[in-house]
Amino acid sequence: MKLRKTAVIAAAALATASLLAACGSSDSDSGSGSGSGSGEKVNLSYWLWDANQQPGYQKCADAFTAANPNISVTVKQFGWDDYWSGITTGLVSGTAPDVFTDHASYFPTFVEKHQILPIDDQQVDVSAYQKGLPELWVGTDGKRYGLPKDNGLVGLYVNSGLLSKAGKTDADLGDLTWNPTDGGSFEKLIAHLTVDKAGKRGDEAGFDKNKVDVYGLGLNGAGDGAGESIWAQYALSNGWTYYSGDTSKPHFNYDDPKFLDTMKWFKGLSDKGFMPSLKIATSGVGMQQTYGAGKYAMTTDGVWSAQSYAELKDVKTTIAALPTGPAGRQSTANSLGDAVTATTKHPAEAKKLLVFLGGKDCQSIIGQAGVVLPAMTSALEDAKATFQKNGIDIAPFLAPTTHTEPVVPQWADAMAIFQPAMQAYLNGQGDVNAFVGVNDQINKLYQ
């Protein structure tokens, strides 16, 4: 869930590495012991990238070993870049883990390259998960390769101190509206929360958009073609859909006027000085650190970041629902899953671990950890209780109607076309109608 915006960059590397992996050894030294029904002890390796989730999954691993004494699990956490570098090179060198946390952006490529194993021989009840999430981990070949672990929903994070200083209250966040023409009450709030270095607000005469001290809305990069937590919530609320047709042969809609109008409005926030330009947003520290320094009054971010916002020392945060657009209040839904590498020496034990990590007992542990929302419905109440205990209201995240992000073949190839165009547009280097040509190029991949 975390750092989705950079997924495609590494996905492209994955595509390259996978070609090499096809020529590499099928052996893996990631685990030890003979296993596979021999009765001997087996040690599995499990990798994940989110340090906040490691304690919860260590508890899950311990619980798994307690139930399966012959199988121990070594849990390792890596930073995002090192993680995917380790996975891609490990698939070549034979040092990839037995089981690892997978990302929807990578999943189709892993399937296409036969680098992960299907788990259709395992007994799982997919009806236990929240609607739409289990389908994310079914390949275009119809086989299931994983189970959903969490539910990545998006909300509006607001600096309570800056809100109060602007003469606004939490009540002003309750019924925000948005449209691509004038931005509705949402843009009015963004403008009012924007302050230049002379103290003029964005909706006051004399506001200097070139000398902004506090931006009303933060920016977390350009995003990929899913636009999760960046621009997708606005486009979807404008009635736009990612693509039409079957997932195996999608027809993308980046040329839809609903998308183009949304992007014109979105970039317009930067042009007016209400949101940083892409160059400014990506030239210093990250969005959350900038928000913590009091330079962003609001951000749109995932529920997976809620605990981190709550732990900021100098900022008290109010979480609100995303604004309602012409097509209602809409947002993305996504989920991480686990995968078993095709190079594992212990496929039976690795699949057993995967099913446990996505099962009721582990989902309950993860829910009680209060870091993410579990994918399994029965564990959702555990998470709600923990978030509430920590002073975090997750109800706003549950308000929008959600849309599953694209999980389609050749996603990395498609994003190699889309991302440079989006970056150029947000940097003022192209017209919004350039997305018409971009859309044509992407759809040719699926002809």
Short mmCIF file of C-alpha atoms in Angstrom, two decimals:
data_model
loop_
_atom_site.label_atom_id
_atom_site.label_comp_id
_atom_site.label_asym_id
_atom_site.label_seq_id
_atom_site.Cartn_x
_atom_site.Cartn_y
_atom_site.Cartn_z
CA MET A 1 0.00 0.00 0.00
CA LYS A 2 2.64 2.35 1.01
CA LEU A 3 4.54 4.26 -1.68
CA ARG A 4 2.34 3.06 -4.48
CA LYS A 5 3.35 6.01 -6.61
CA THR A 6 6.74 4.52 -7.29
CA ALA A 7 5.49 1.06 -8.05
CA VAL A 8 5.71 1.29 -11.79
CA ILE A 9 9.32 2.39 -11.76
CA ALA A 10 10.35 -0.80 -10.08
CA ALA A 11 7.82 -2.76 -12.11
CA ALA A 12 9.75 -1.83 -15.21
CA ALA A 13 12.89 -3.14 -13.55
CA LEU A 14 10.98 -6.27 -12.69
CA ALA A 15 10.09 -6.83 -16.32
CA THR A 16 13.75 -6.64 -17.24
CA ALA A 17 14.84 -8.87 -14.41
CA SER A 18 12.20 -11.42 -15.27
CA LEU A 19 13.80 -11.97 -18.65
CA LEU A 20 17.02 -12.81 -16.90
CA ALA A 21 15.22 -14.94 -14.38
CA ALA A 22 13.90 -17.13 -17.15
CA CYS A 23 17.51 -18.07 -17.85
CA GLY A 24 18.47 -18.42 -14.21
CA SER A 25 18.50 -21.28 -11.78
CA SER A 26 15.24 -22.59 -10.38
CA ASP A 27 16.92 -23.40 -7.10
CA SER A 28 16.45 -21.18 -4.07
CA ASP A 29 18.60 -20.92 -1.00
CA SER A 30 16.08 -18.76 0.78
CA GLY A 31 14.81 -21.57 2.93
CA SER A 32 16.37 -24.59 4.56
CA GLY A 33 15.46 -28.18 5.33
CA SER A 34 13.97 -30.76 3.03
CA GLY A 35 10.31 -30.25 3.99
CA SER A 36 7.54 -30.87 1.48
CA GLY A 37 5.97 -33.57 3.56
CA SER A 38 9.24 -35.17 4.69
CA GLY A 39 8.53 -34.30 8.31
CA GLU A 40 11.87 -32.54 8.65
CA LYS A 41 12.05 -28.97 9.86
CA VAL A 42 11.75 -26.21 7.30
CA ASN A 43 12.62 -22.54 7.61
CA LEU A 44 10.77 -20.20 5.30
CA SER A 45 11.74 -16.65 4.51
CA TYR A 46 9.06 -13.95 4.35
CA TRP A 47 9.73 -10.41 3.14
CA LEU A 48 7.74 -7.21 3.47
CA TRP A 49 8.57 -3.51 3.00
CA ASP A 50 6.40 -1.70 5.55
CA ALA A 51 8.25 -1.37 8.86
CA ASN A 52 5.01 -0.38 10.59
CA GLN A 53 3.49 -3.74 9.71
CA GLN A 54 6.49 -5.90 10.61
CA PRO A 55 5.57 -6.37 14.31
CA GLY A 56 2.11 -7.60 13.35
CA TYR A 57 3.39 -10.04 10.76
CA GLN A 58 6.09 -11.27 13.14
CA LYS A 59 3.25 -12.19 15.51
CA CYS A 60 1.50 -13.93 12.62
CA ALA A 61 4.68 -15.86 11.80
CA ASP A 62 5.06 -16.91 15.43
CA ALA A 63 1.42 -18.05 15.51
CA PHE A 64 1.95 -20.00 12.29
CA THR A 65 4.98 -21.79 13.73
CA ALA A 66 3.08 -22.54 16.94
CA ALA A 67 0.44 -24.28 14.84
CA ASN A 68 3.05 -25.89 12.56
CA PRO A 69 6.09 -26.72 14.76
CA ASN A 70 8.12 -28.11 11.86
CA ILE A 71 7.94 -24.83 9.94
CA SER A 72 9.71 -21.71 11.22
CA VAL A 73 9.55 -18.35 9.48
CA THR A 74 12.21 -15.66 9.22
CA VAL A 75 10.59 -12.28 8.66
CA LYS A 76 12.69 -9.60 6.98
CA GLN A 77 11.77 -5.98 6.29
CA PHE A 78 13.45 -3.79 3.70
CA GLY A 79 12.92 -0.22 2.54
CA TRP A 80 10.89 0.15 -0.65
CA ASP A 81 13.77 0.46 -3.14
CA ASP A 82 15.92 -2.23 -1.51
CA TYR A 83 12.89 -4.48 -1.22
CA TRP A 84 12.06 -4.57 -4.92
CA SER A 85 15.70 -4.64 -5.90
CA GLY A 86 16.07 -7.68 -3.66
CA ILE A 87 13.04 -9.38 -5.18
CA THR A 88 14.06 -8.76 -8.78
CA THR A 89 17.70 -9.71 -8.35
CA GLY A 90 16.74 -12.58 -6.08
CA LEU A 91 14.62 -14.09 -8.81
CA VAL A 92 17.77 -14.18 -10.93
CA SER A 93 20.30 -15.22 -8.31
CA GLY A 94 18.08 -17.66 -6.45
CA THR A 95 17.99 -15.62 -3.25
CA ALA A 96 14.37 -14.53 -3.46
CA PRO A 97 12.27 -15.30 -0.37
CA ASP A 98 9.81 -18.18 -0.25
CA VAL A 99 6.88 -15.82 0.36
CA PHE A 100 6.73 -12.05 -0.07
CA THR A 101 4.31 -9.15 0.07
CA ASP A 102 3.12 -8.49 -3.46
CA HIS A 103 1.84 -5.29 -5.06
CA ALA A 104 -0.98 -5.10 -7.59
CA SER A 105 1.24 -3.13 -9.99
CA TYR A 106 3.71 -6.01 -10.17
CA PHE A 107 1.30 -8.90 -9.94
CA PRO A 108 0.38 -9.29 -13.66
CA THR A 109 4.06 -9.33 -14.65
CA PHE A 110 4.88 -12.00 -12.07
CA VAL A 111 2.06 -14.11 -13.49
CA GLU A 112 3.04 -13.53 -17.10
CA LYS A 113 6.61 -14.58 -16.34
CA HIS A 114 5.54 -17.59 -14.25
CA GLN A 115 7.53 -16.31 -11.29
CA ILE A 116 4.88 -16.95 -8.64
CA LEU A 117 2.85 -20.07 -7.94
CA PRO A 118 -0.94 -20.44 -8.13
CA ILE A 119 -2.64 -21.49 -4.91
CA ASP A 120 -5.78 -23.06 -6.33
CA ASP A 121 -4.88 -26.31 -4.56
CA GLN A 122 -5.44 -24.56 -1.20
CA GLN A 123 -8.77 -24.38 0.61
CA VAL A 124 -9.79 -20.74 1.05
CA ASP A 125 -13.13 -18.99 1.53
CA VAL A 126 -12.91 -15.80 -0.52
CA SER A 127 -16.41 -14.76 0.61
CA ALA A 128 -14.83 -13.83 3.95
CA TYR A 129 -13.10 -10.82 2.37
CA GLN A 130 -14.47 -7.39 1.60
CA LYS A 131 -16.12 -7.12 -1.77
CA GLY A 132 -13.89 -6.71 -4.79
CA LEU A 133 -10.58 -7.44 -3.06
CA PRO A 134 -10.16 -11.21 -3.72
CA GLU A 135 -10.50 -10.62 -7.47
CA LEU A 136 -7.30 -8.55 -7.44
CA TRP A 137 -5.21 -11.67 -7.05
CA VAL A 138 -6.62 -13.79 -9.86
CA GLY A 139 -4.46 -13.84 -12.97
CA THR A 140 -5.71 -13.51 -16.54
CA ASP A 141 -5.24 -17.28 -16.75
CA GLY A 142 -8.06 -17.64 -14.22
CA LYS A 143 -5.80 -19.01 -11.48
CA ARG A 144 -5.58 -17.56 -7.97
CA TYR A 145 -2.11 -16.46 -6.88
CA GLY A 146 -2.77 -14.71 -3.60
CA LEU A 147 -5.21 -13.46 -0.99
CA PRO A 148 -5.93 -9.83 -0.05
CA LYS A 149 -4.24 -8.61 3.12
CA ASP A 150 -5.69 -5.16 3.63
CA ASN A 151 -7.97 -2.52 2.16
CA GLY A 152 -6.25 0.68 1.07
CA LEU A 153 -8.82 3.45 1.33
CA VAL A 154 -8.20 7.20 0.97
CA GLY A 155 -9.25 10.17 3.09
CA LEU A 156 -8.59 13.88 3.65
CA TYR A 157 -6.02 14.76 6.33
CA VAL A 158 -6.44 18.27 7.74
CA ASN A 159 -4.12 20.28 10.01
CA SER A 160 -6.54 21.20 12.82
CA GLY A 161 -4.45 24.15 13.95
CA LEU A 162 -4.33 25.74 10.51
CA LEU A 163 -8.04 25.02 10.05
CA SER A 164 -8.87 26.84 13.27
CA LYS A 165 -6.51 29.71 12.45
CA ALA A 166 -8.43 30.15 9.20
CA GLY A 167 -11.69 30.48 11.14
CA LYS A 168 -12.98 27.07 10.09
CA THR A 169 -14.12 24.11 12.13
CA ASP A 170 -14.51 20.38 11.64
CA ALA A 171 -18.12 21.08 10.65
CA ASP A 172 -16.81 22.82 7.54
CA LEU A 173 -15.24 19.53 6.45
CA GLY A 174 -18.40 17.47 6.69
CA ASP A 175 -20.09 18.16 3.38
CA LEU A 176 -17.44 19.32 0.94
CA THR A 177 -18.38 19.31 -2.73
CA TRP A 178 -16.20 19.28 -5.82
CA ASN A 179 -16.63 19.78 -9.56
CA PRO A 180 -14.12 20.25 -12.41
CA THR A 181 -15.43 23.73 -13.34
CA ASP A 182 -14.81 25.78 -10.20
CA GLY A 183 -13.78 23.11 -7.67
CA GLY A 184 -16.89 23.65 -5.52
CA SER A 185 -16.66 24.22 -1.78
CA PHE A 186 -13.54 22.02 -1.70
CA GLU A 187 -11.51 24.47 -3.78
CA LYS A 188 -12.88 27.40 -1.76
CA LEU A 189 -11.54 25.74 1.38
CA ILE A 190 -8.19 24.98 -0.28
CA ALA A 191 -7.89 28.63 -1.33
CA HIS A 192 -8.78 29.90 2.12
CA LEU A 193 -6.23 27.65 3.81
CA THR A 194 -3.49 28.80 1.43
CA VAL A 195 -1.38 31.64 2.84
CA ASP A 196 1.43 33.60 1.19
CA LYS A 197 4.52 34.88 2.95
CA ALA A 198 2.84 38.25 3.56
CA GLY A 199 -0.05 36.56 5.35
CA LYS A 200 -2.57 36.98 2.53
CA ARG A 201 -4.92 34.03 2.02
CA GLY A 202 -5.51 32.50 -1.38
CA ASP A 203 -9.02 33.95 -1.56
CA GLU A 204 -7.92 37.45 -0.58
CA ALA A 205 -7.00 40.31 -2.91
CA GLY A 206 -3.24 40.75 -3.15
CA PHE A 207 -2.42 37.06 -2.64
CA ASP A 208 1.00 36.31 -4.20
CA LYS A 209 0.93 32.83 -5.74
CA ASN A 210 4.69 32.99 -6.28
CA LYS A 211 5.47 33.44 -2.58
CA VAL A 212 3.38 30.83 -0.82
CA ASP A 213 4.10 29.96 2.78
CA VAL A 214 1.36 27.37 3.37
CA TYR A 215 -0.32 25.47 0.55
CA GLY A 216 -3.97 24.57 1.05
CA LEU A 217 -3.45 21.13 -0.47
CA GLY A 218 -0.27 19.06 -0.59
CA LEU A 219 0.94 17.02 -3.55
CA ASN A 220 2.51 13.58 -3.41
CA GLY A 221 3.99 13.35 -6.89
CA ALA A 222 2.32 12.77 -10.24
CA GLY A 223 1.14 9.27 -9.54
CA ASP A 224 0.91 6.43 -12.01
CA GLY A 225 -2.10 5.55 -14.15
CA ALA A 226 -4.08 4.58 -11.07
CA GLY A 227 -3.60 8.03 -9.50
CA GLU A 228 -4.27 6.55 -6.07
CA SER A 229 -4.72 9.21 -3.37
CA ILE A 230 -3.43 11.90 -5.78
CA TRP A 231 -5.95 12.62 -8.57
CA ALA A 232 -8.01 9.43 -8.95
CA GLN A 233 -10.64 10.40 -6.37
CA TYR A 234 -11.56 13.50 -8.38
CA ALA A 235 -11.67 11.78 -11.78
CA LEU A 236 -13.76 8.92 -10.39
CA SER A 237 -16.09 11.42 -8.69
CA ASN A 238 -16.52 13.03 -12.11
CA GLY A 239 -17.93 9.76 -13.49
CA TRP A 240 -14.70 8.59 -15.12
CA THR A 241 -13.61 4.94 -15.23
CA TYR A 242 -10.09 3.60 -15.74
CA TYR A 243 -10.98 1.34 -18.64
CA SER A 244 -13.75 -0.57 -20.32
CA GLY A 245 -13.76 -4.18 -21.43
CA ASP A 246 -12.17 -7.23 -19.89
CA THR A 247 -9.07 -7.03 -17.71
CA SER A 248 -7.20 -9.26 -20.14
CA LYS A 249 -7.80 -6.76 -22.96
CA PRO A 250 -8.73 -3.38 -21.46
CA HIS A 251 -9.51 -0.21 -23.38
CA PHE A 252 -8.24 2.68 -21.27
CA ASN A 253 -10.12 5.97 -20.98
CA TYR A 254 -7.44 8.61 -20.46
CA ASP A 255 -8.91 10.46 -23.45
CA ASP A 256 -12.34 10.78 -21.81
CA PRO A 257 -13.40 14.46 -21.37
CA LYS A 258 -14.25 13.60 -17.75
CA PHE A 259 -10.59 12.72 -17.17
CA LEU A 260 -9.26 15.67 -19.17
CA ASP A 261 -11.53 18.17 -17.36
CA THR A 262 -10.44 16.73 -14.01
CA MET A 263 -6.77 17.06 -14.84
CA LYS A 264 -7.21 20.66 -16.02
CA TRP A 265 -8.77 21.48 -12.65
CA PHE A 266 -6.10 19.57 -10.75
CA LYS A 267 -3.20 21.32 -12.46
CA GLY A 268 -5.09 24.59 -12.06
CA LEU A 269 -4.61 24.36 -8.31
CA SER A 270 -0.86 24.65 -8.84
CA ASP A 271 -1.28 27.42 -11.40
CA LYS A 272 -3.25 29.39 -8.79
CA GLY A 273 -0.69 28.74 -6.07
CA PHE A 274 -3.09 26.66 -3.94
CA MET A 275 -1.09 23.44 -4.39
CA PRO A 276 2.68 23.15 -5.02
CA SER A 277 3.89 22.49 -8.52
CA LEU A 278 5.20 19.01 -9.16
CA LYS A 279 8.73 20.41 -9.25
CA ILE A 280 8.36 21.97 -5.81
CA ALA A 281 6.55 18.96 -4.36
CA THR A 282 9.26 16.54 -5.46
CA SER A 283 12.33 18.69 -4.83
CA GLY A 284 12.46 18.47 -1.06
CA VAL A 285 11.16 16.21 1.67
CA GLY A 286 8.07 14.06 1.20
CA MET A 287 4.45 15.11 1.49
CA GLN A 288 3.93 13.88 5.03
CA GLN A 289 7.05 15.59 6.35
CA THR A 290 6.04 18.84 4.65
CA TYR A 291 2.58 18.53 6.20
CA GLY A 292 4.21 17.87 9.57
CA ALA A 293 6.22 21.07 9.16
CA GLY A 294 2.98 23.02 8.76
CA LYS A 295 3.49 23.83 5.08
CA TYR A 296 0.50 21.85 3.81
CA ALA A 297 -2.90 22.52 5.39
CA MET A 298 -4.45 19.38 3.89
CA THR A 299 -3.37 16.23 2.09
CA THR A 300 -5.17 13.29 0.54
CA ASP A 301 -3.58 10.06 1.70
CA GLY A 302 -4.33 6.45 2.50
CA VAL A 303 -5.58 4.90 5.72
CA TRP A 304 -2.25 3.09 5.92
CA SER A 305 -0.69 6.45 6.84
CA ALA A 306 -3.20 7.34 9.58
CA GLN A 307 -0.99 6.20 12.45
CA SER A 308 1.97 8.15 11.08
CA TYR A 309 -0.10 11.34 10.87
CA ALA A 310 -1.32 10.77 14.42
CA GLU A 311 2.28 10.49 15.64
CA LEU A 312 3.37 13.87 14.21
CA LYS A 313 4.63 15.89 17.15
CA ASP A 314 3.67 19.40 16.13
CA VAL A 315 0.44 18.84 14.22
CA LYS A 316 -2.97 17.69 15.38
CA THR A 317 -4.83 16.09 12.49
CA THR A 318 -8.52 15.81 11.70
CA ILE A 319 -9.49 13.16 9.17
CA ALA A 320 -12.41 13.97 6.87
CA ALA A 321 -14.13 12.26 3.98
CA LEU A 322 -13.17 13.11 0.43
CA PRO A 323 -15.38 15.72 -1.28
CA THR A 324 -18.50 14.69 -3.18
CA GLY A 325 -18.27 15.17 -6.95
CA PRO A 326 -20.84 15.24 -9.75
CA ALA A 327 -20.95 11.41 -9.68
CA GLY A 328 -20.94 11.19 -5.89
CA ARG A 329 -18.15 10.55 -3.39
CA GLN A 330 -15.80 8.10 -5.11
CA SER A 331 -12.36 6.75 -4.43
CA THR A 332 -9.98 3.93 -5.14
CA ALA A 333 -9.70 0.60 -3.36
CA ASN A 334 -6.62 -1.50 -3.40
CA SER A 335 -5.05 -4.31 -1.48
CA LEU A 336 -1.71 -5.89 -0.97
CA GLY A 337 -1.37 -9.66 -1.11
CA ASP A 338 1.28 -12.28 -0.54
CA ALA A 339 2.90 -14.43 -3.21
CA VAL A 340 4.85 -17.69 -3.27
CA THR A 341 7.93 -17.56 -5.48
CA ALA A 342 8.23 -20.20 -8.17
CA THR A 343 11.81 -20.75 -7.00
CA THR A 344 10.93 -21.82 -3.48
CA LYS A 345 12.24 -25.23 -2.45
CA HIS A 346 9.21 -25.66 -0.21
CA PRO A 347 6.07 -24.87 -2.21
CA ALA A 348 3.71 -26.82 0.03
CA GLU A 349 4.91 -25.11 3.21
CA ALA A 350 5.11 -21.71 1.51
CA LYS A 351 1.52 -21.95 0.27
CA LYS A 352 0.44 -22.99 3.76
CA LEU A 353 2.11 -19.86 5.15
CA LEU A 354 0.47 -17.64 2.51
CA VAL A 355 -2.98 -18.97 3.37
CA PHE A 356 -2.31 -18.44 7.08
CA LEU A 357 -1.14 -14.84 6.55
CA GLY A 358 -4.35 -14.10 4.65
CA GLY A 359 -6.51 -16.11 7.02
CA LYS A 360 -8.74 -15.26 9.94
CA ASP A 361 -6.19 -15.60 12.77
CA CYS A 362 -3.52 -13.42 11.15
CA GLN A 363 -6.07 -10.91 9.86
CA SER A 364 -7.29 -10.52 13.45
CA ILE A 365 -3.72 -9.92 14.63
CA ILE A 366 -3.19 -7.32 11.92
CA GLY A 367 -6.51 -5.68 12.78
CA GLN A 368 -5.54 -5.43 16.44
CA ALA A 369 -2.22 -3.83 15.43
CA GLY A 370 -4.18 -0.85 14.08
CA VAL A 371 -1.84 0.00 11.20
CA VAL A 372 -4.00 -0.93 8.20
CA LEU A 373 -7.57 -2.01 7.61
CA PRO A 374 -7.64 -5.81 7.19
CA ALA A 375 -9.16 -7.25 4.03
CA MET A 376 -11.20 -9.82 5.91
CA THR A 377 -14.57 -8.51 7.09
CA SER A 378 -14.41 -10.32 10.45
CA ALA A 379 -11.18 -8.49 11.37
CA LEU A 380 -12.42 -5.02 10.47
CA GLU A 381 -13.96 -4.46 13.90
CA ASP A 382 -10.62 -5.33 15.55
CA ALA A 383 -8.98 -2.60 13.49
CA LYS A 384 -11.72 -0.07 14.19
CA ALA A 385 -11.34 -0.64 17.94
CA THR A 386 -7.57 -0.18 17.84
CA PHE A 387 -7.71 2.93 15.66
CA GLN A 388 -10.37 4.41 17.97
CA LYS A 389 -8.24 3.60 21.01
CA ASN A 390 -5.40 5.50 19.34
CA GLY A 391 -7.65 8.49 18.72
CA ILE A 392 -8.07 7.88 14.98
CA ASP A 393 -11.50 8.01 13.35
CA ILE A 394 -11.49 5.76 10.30
CA ALA A 395 -15.15 6.36 9.39
CA PRO A 396 -14.24 8.99 6.74
CA PHE A 397 -12.21 6.40 4.85
CA LEU A 398 -15.28 4.17 4.59
CA ALA A 399 -17.54 6.91 3.18
CA PRO A 400 -16.71 6.84 -0.57
CA THR A 401 -17.90 4.33 -3.11
CA THR A 402 -14.73 2.55 -4.14
CA HIS A 403 -13.32 1.42 -7.45
CA THR A 404 -10.68 -1.25 -7.82
CA GLU A 405 -7.48 -0.01 -9.38
CA PRO A 406 -6.32 -1.55 -12.68
CA VAL A 407 -4.71 -4.96 -12.40
CA VAL A 408 -4.03 -5.70 -16.04
CA PRO A 409 -1.29 -7.22 -18.20
CA GLN A 410 1.51 -4.99 -19.49
CA TRP A 411 0.83 -2.41 -16.80
CA ALA A 412 4.50 -1.49 -16.58
CA ASP A 413 4.62 -0.94 -20.35
CA ALA A 414 1.47 1.18 -20.18
CA MET A 415 2.85 3.27 -17.36
CA ALA A 416 6.14 3.78 -19.18
CA ILE A 417 3.95 5.76 -21.59
CA PHE A 418 1.61 7.38 -19.06
CA GLN A 419 3.92 8.55 -16.29
CA PRO A 420 6.26 10.77 -18.34
CA ALA A 421 3.21 12.41 -19.90
CA MET A 422 1.62 13.08 -16.51
CA GLN A 423 4.88 14.45 -15.12
CA ALA A 424 5.34 16.70 -18.15
CA TYR A 425 1.76 17.97 -17.87
CA LEU A 426 2.01 18.78 -14.18
CA ASN A 427 5.33 20.49 -14.85
CA GLY A 428 3.63 22.73 -17.39
CA GLN A 429 5.37 21.13 -20.35
CA GLY A 430 2.34 19.94 -22.28
CA ASP A 431 -1.33 20.42 -23.01
CA VAL A 432 -3.99 18.26 -21.39
CA ASN A 433 -5.05 17.02 -24.83
CA ALA A 434 -1.71 15.19 -25.04
CA PHE A 435 -3.42 12.47 -23.00
CA VAL A 436 -5.52 11.63 -26.09
CA GLY A 437 -2.38 10.50 -27.89
CA VAL A 438 -1.07 8.84 -24.75
CA ASN A 439 -4.30 6.89 -24.50
CA ASP A 440 -4.00 5.73 -28.10
CA GLN A 441 -0.46 4.50 -27.48
CA ILE A 442 -1.50 2.59 -24.39
CA ASN A 443 -4.49 0.96 -26.03
CA LYS A 444 -2.31 -0.24 -28.91
CA LEU A 445 -0.55 -2.45 -26.37
CA TYR A 446 -3.77 -4.44 -26.00
CA GLN A 447 -4.74 -4.78 -29.67
#
